[in-house]
Coordinates of N, CA and C in Angstrom, one line a residue:
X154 N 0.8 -1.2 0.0 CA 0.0 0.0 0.0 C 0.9 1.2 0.0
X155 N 0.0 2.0 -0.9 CA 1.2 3.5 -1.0 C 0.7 4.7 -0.2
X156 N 1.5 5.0 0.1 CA 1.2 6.6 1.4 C 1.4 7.8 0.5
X157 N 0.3 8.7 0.3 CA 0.9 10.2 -0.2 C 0.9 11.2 0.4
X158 N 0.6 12.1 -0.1 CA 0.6 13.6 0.6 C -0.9 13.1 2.1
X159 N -0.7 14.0 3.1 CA -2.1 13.7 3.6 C -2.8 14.9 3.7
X160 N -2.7 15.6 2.7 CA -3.8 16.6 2.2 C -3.4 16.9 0.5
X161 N -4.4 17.1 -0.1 CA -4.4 16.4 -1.3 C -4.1 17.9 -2.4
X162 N -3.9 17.7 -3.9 CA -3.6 19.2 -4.3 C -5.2 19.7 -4.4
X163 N -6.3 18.5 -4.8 CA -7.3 18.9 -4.9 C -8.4 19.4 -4.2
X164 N -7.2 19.9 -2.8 CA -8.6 20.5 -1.4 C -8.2 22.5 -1.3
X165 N -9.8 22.4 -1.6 CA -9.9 23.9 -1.7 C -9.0 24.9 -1.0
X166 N -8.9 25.9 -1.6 CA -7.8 26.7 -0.8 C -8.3 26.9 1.1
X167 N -9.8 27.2 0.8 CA -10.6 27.8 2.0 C -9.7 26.6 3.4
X168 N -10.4 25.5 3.0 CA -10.0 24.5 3.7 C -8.6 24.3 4.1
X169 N -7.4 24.0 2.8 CA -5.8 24.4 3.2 C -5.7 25.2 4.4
X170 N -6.5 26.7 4.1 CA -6.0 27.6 5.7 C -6.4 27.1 6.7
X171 N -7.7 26.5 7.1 CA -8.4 26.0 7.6 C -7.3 25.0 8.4
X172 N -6.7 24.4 7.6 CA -5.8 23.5 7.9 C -4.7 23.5 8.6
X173 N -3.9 25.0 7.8 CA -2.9 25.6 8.3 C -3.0 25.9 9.9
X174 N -4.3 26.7 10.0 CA -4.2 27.5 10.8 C -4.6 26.3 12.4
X175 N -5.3 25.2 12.0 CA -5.2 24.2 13.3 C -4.3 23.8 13.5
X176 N -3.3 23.4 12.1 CA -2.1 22.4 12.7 C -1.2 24.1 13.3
X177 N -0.8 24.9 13.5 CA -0.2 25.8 13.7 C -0.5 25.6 15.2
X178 N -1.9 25.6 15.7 CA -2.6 25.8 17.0 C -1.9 24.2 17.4
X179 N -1.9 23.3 16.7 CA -1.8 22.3 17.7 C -0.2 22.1 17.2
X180 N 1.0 22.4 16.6 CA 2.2 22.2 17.1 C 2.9 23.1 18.1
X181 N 1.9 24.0 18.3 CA 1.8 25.1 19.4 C 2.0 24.2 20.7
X182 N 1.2 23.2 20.8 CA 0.5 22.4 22.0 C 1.8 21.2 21.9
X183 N 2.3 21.0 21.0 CA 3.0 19.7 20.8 C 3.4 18.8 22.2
X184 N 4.2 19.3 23.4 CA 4.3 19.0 24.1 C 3.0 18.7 25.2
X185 N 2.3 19.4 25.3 CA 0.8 19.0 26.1 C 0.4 18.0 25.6
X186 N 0.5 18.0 24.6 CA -0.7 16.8 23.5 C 0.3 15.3 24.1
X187 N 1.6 15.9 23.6 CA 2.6 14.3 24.2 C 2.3 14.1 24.9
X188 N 2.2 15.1 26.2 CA 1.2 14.4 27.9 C 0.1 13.6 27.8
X189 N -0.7 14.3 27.2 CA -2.3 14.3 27.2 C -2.2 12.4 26.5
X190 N -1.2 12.2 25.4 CA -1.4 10.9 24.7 C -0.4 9.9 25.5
X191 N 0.2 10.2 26.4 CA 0.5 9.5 27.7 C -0.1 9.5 28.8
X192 N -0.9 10.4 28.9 CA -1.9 10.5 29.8 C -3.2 9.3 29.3
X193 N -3.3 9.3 28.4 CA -4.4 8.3 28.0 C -3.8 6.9 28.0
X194 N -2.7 6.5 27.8 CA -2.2 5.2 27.7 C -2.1 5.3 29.3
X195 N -1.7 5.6 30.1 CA -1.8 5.7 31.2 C -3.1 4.9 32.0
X196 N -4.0 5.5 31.4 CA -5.5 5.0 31.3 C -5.8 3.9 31.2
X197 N -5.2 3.5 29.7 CA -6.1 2.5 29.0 C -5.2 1.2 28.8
X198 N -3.7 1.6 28.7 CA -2.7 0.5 28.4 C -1.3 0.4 29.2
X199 N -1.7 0.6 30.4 CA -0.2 0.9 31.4 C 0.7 -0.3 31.5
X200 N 0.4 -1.1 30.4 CA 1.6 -2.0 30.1 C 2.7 -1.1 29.5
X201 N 2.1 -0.9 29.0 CA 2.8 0.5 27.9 C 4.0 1.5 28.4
X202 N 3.7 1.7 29.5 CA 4.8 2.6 30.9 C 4.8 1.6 32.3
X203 N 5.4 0.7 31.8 CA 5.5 -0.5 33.3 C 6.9 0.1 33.9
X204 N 7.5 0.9 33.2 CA 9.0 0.7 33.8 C 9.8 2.6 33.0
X205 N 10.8 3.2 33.7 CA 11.3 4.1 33.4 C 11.5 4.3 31.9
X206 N 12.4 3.3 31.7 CA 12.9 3.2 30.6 C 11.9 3.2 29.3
X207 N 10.5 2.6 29.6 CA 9.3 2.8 28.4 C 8.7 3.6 28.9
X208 N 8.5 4.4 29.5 CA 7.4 5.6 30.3 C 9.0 6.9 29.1
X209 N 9.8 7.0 29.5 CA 11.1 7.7 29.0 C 10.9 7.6 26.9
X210 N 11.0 6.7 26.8 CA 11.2 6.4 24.9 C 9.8 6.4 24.7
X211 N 8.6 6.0 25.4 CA 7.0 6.4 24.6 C 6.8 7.9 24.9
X212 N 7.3 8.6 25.5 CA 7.6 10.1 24.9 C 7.7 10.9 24.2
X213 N 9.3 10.0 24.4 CA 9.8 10.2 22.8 C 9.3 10.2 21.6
X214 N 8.6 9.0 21.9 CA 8.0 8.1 20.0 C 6.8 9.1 20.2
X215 N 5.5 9.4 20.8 CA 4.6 10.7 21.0 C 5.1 12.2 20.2
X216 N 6.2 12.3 21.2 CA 6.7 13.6 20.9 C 6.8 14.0 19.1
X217 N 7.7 12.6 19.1 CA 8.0 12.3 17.4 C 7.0 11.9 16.5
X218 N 6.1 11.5 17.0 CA 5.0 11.1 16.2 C 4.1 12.0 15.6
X219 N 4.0 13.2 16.6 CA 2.8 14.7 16.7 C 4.1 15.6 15.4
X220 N 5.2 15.2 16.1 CA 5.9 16.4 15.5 C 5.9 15.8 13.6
X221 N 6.4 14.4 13.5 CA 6.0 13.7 12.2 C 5.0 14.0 11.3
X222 N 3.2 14.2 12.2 CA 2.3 14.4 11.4 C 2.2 16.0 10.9
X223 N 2.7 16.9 11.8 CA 2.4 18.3 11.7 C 3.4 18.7 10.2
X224 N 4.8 17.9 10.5 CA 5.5 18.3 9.8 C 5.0 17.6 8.1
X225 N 3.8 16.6 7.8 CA 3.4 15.9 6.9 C 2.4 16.5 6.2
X226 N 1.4 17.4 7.6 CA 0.3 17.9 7.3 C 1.4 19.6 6.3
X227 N 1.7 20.2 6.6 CA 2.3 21.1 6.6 C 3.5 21.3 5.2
X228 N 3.8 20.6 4.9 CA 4.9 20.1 3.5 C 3.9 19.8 2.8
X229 N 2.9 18.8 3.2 CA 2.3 18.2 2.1 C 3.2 16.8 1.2
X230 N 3.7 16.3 2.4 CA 4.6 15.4 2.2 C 4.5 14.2 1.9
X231 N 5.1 13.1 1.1 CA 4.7 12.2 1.2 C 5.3 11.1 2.0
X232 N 4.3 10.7 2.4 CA 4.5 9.6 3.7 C 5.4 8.3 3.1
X233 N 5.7 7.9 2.3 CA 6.5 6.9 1.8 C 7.5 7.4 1.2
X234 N 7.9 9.0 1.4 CA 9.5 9.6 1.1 C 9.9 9.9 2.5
X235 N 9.5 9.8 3.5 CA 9.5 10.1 5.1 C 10.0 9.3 6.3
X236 N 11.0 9.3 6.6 CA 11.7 7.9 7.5 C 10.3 8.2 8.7
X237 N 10.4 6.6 8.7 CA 9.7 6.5 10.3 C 10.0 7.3 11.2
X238 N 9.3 7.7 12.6 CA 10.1 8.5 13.2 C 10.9 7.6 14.6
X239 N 11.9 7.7 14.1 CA 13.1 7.0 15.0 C 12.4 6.4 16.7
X240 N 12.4 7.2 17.1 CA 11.9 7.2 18.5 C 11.1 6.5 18.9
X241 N 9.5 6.0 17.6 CA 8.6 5.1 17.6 C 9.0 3.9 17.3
X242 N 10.6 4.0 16.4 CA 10.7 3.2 15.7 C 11.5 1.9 17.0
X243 N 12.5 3.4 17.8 CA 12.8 2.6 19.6 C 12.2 2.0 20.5
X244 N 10.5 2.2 20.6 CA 9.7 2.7 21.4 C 9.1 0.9 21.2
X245 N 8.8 0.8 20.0 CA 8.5 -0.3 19.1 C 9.3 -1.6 19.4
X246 N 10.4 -2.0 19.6 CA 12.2 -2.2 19.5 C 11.7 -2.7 21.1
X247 N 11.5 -2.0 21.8 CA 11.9 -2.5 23.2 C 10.2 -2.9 23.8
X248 N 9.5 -2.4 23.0 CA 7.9 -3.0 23.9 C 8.1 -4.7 24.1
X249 N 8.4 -4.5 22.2 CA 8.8 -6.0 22.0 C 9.3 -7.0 22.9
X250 N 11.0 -6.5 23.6 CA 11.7 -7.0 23.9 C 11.1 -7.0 25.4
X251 N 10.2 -6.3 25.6 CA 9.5 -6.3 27.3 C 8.3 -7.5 27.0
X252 N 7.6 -8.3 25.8 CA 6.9 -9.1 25.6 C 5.4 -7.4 25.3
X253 N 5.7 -6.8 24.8 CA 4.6 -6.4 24.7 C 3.8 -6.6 23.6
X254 N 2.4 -7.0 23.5 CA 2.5 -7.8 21.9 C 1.9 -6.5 21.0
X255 N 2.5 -6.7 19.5 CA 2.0 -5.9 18.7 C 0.8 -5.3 18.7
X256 N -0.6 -6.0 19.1 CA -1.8 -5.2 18.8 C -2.1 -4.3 20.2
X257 N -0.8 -4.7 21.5 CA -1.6 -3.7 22.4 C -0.7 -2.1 21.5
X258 N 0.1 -2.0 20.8 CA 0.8 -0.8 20.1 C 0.2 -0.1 18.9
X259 N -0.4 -1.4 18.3 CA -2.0 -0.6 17.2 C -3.3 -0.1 18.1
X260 N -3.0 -0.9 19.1 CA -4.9 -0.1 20.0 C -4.2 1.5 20.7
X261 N -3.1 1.4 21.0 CA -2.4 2.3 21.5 C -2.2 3.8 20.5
X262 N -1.9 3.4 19.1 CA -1.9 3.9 18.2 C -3.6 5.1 17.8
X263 N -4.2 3.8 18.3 CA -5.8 4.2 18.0 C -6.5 5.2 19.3
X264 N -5.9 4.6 20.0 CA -6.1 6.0 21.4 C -5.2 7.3 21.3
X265 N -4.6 7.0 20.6 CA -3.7 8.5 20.5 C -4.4 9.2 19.5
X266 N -5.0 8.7 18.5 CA -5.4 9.1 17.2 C -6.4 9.6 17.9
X267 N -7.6 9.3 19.0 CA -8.6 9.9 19.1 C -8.7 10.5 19.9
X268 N -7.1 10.6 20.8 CA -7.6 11.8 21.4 C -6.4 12.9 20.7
X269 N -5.5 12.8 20.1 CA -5.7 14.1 19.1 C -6.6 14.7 18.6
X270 N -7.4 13.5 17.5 CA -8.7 14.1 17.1 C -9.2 15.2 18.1
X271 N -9.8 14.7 19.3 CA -10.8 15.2 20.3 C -10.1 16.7 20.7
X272 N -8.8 16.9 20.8 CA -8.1 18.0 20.7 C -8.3 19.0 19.5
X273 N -8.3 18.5 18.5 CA -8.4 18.9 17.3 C -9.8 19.5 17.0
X274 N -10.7 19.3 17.5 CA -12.3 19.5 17.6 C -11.8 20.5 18.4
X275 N -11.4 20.9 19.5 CA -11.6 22.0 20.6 C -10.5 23.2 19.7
X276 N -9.1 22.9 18.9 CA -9.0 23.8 18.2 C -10.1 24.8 17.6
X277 N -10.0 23.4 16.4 CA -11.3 24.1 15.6 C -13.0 24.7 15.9
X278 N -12.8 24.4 17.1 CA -14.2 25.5 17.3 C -13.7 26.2 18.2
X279 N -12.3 27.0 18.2 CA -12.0 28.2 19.2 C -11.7 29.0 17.7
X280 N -11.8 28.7 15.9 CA -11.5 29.4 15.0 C -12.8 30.3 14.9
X281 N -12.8 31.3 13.6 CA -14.2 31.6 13.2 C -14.4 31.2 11.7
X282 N -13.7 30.4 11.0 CA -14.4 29.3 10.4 C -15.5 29.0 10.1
X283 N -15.9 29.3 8.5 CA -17.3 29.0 8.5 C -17.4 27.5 8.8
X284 N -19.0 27.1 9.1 CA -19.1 26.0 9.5 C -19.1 24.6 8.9
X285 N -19.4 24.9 7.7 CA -18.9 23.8 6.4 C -17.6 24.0 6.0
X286 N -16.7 24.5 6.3 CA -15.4 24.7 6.4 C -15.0 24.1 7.3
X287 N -15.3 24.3 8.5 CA -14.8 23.6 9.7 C -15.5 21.8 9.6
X288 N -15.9 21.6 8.6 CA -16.6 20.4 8.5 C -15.4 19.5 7.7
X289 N -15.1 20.2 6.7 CA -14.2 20.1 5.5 C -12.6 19.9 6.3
X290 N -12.3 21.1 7.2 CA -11.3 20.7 7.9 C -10.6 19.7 8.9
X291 N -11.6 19.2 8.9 CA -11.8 18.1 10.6 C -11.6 16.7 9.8
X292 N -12.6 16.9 8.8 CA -12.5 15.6 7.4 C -11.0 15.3 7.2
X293 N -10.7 16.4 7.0 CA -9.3 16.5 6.2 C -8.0 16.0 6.8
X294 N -8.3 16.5 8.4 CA -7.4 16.5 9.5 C -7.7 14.6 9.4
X295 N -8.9 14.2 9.6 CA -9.0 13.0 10.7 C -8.7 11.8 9.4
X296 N -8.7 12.5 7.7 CA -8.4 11.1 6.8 C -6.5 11.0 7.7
X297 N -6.1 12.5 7.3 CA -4.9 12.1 7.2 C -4.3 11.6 8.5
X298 N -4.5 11.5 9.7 CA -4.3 10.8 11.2 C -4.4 9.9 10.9
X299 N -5.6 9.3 10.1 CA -5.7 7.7 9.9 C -4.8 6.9 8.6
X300 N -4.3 7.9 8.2 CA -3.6 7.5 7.0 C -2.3 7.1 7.7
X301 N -2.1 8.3 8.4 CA -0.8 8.3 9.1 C -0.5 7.2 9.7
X302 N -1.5 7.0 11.0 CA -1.4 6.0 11.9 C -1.1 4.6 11.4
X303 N -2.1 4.5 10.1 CA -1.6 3.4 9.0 C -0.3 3.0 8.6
X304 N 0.2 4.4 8.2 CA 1.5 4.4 7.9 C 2.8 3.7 8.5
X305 N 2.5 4.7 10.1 CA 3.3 4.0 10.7 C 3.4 2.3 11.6
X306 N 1.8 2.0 11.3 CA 2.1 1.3 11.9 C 2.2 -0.2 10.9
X307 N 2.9 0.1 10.0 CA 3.0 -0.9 8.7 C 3.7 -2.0 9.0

């Protein structure tokens, strides 16, 4: 399967700013959001932070992962010209080696994805954005998270 840009040349200008102007607000946030998405694994998968050393590199791979999409959303880059991002790629490396099995790191993946999302909503309704704009935006936002999340987690 091939990964492209995750916003496409064919999305309206209105929407691009639209786009611009959230991912701006949320690489603003980058480091809160890395809490917030260790804050939820915390929650939901604390196998996930059993020990320093993985509480320390799923930070990392977070930190790198928000910073990965912003910088995807933002280039308009494509995801299969784009090294993995290292840190997930560590993160990944040692869950392993702790016995952690692969699908608790895709559900993990899927909790991060939604509560970005869920942040991404609270952006976009602090804009003045018309409201089928802000419809178009969120669309746009939430293919390419899922694209992403795909990506990486190949």
């Amino acid at each position: 399967m091939a990964f492209g840009p995750l916003v496409g040349a064919d999305v309206p200008q209105d929407v691009v700013a639209g786009i611009e102007l959230v991912v701006r607000r949320m690489e603003s946030r980058q480091l809160e959001l890395a809490l917030g998405v260790i804050d939820t694994f915390a929650r939901h998968t604390p196998e996930l932070l059993a020990d320093d050393e993985l509480r320390q590199t799923i930070m990392l791979s977070a930190h790198a992962n928000l910073a990965a999409i912003v910088h995807a959303w933002r280039t308009r880059a494509v995801l299969d010209d784009l090294p993995s991002p290292q840190p997930a790629v560590a993160y990944s490396v040692l869950a392993a080696q702790r016995g952690i099995p692969g699908q608790t790191l895709v559900y993990a993946y899927s909790l991060a994805e939604d509560y970005v999302t869920a942040e991404l909503f609270t952006e976009l309704r602090r804009t003045d954005l018309e409201p089928l704009v802000q419809l178009e935006v969120i669309n746009q936002i939430h293919r390419a998270a899922a694209t992403f999340v795909g990506w990486v987690v190949r």
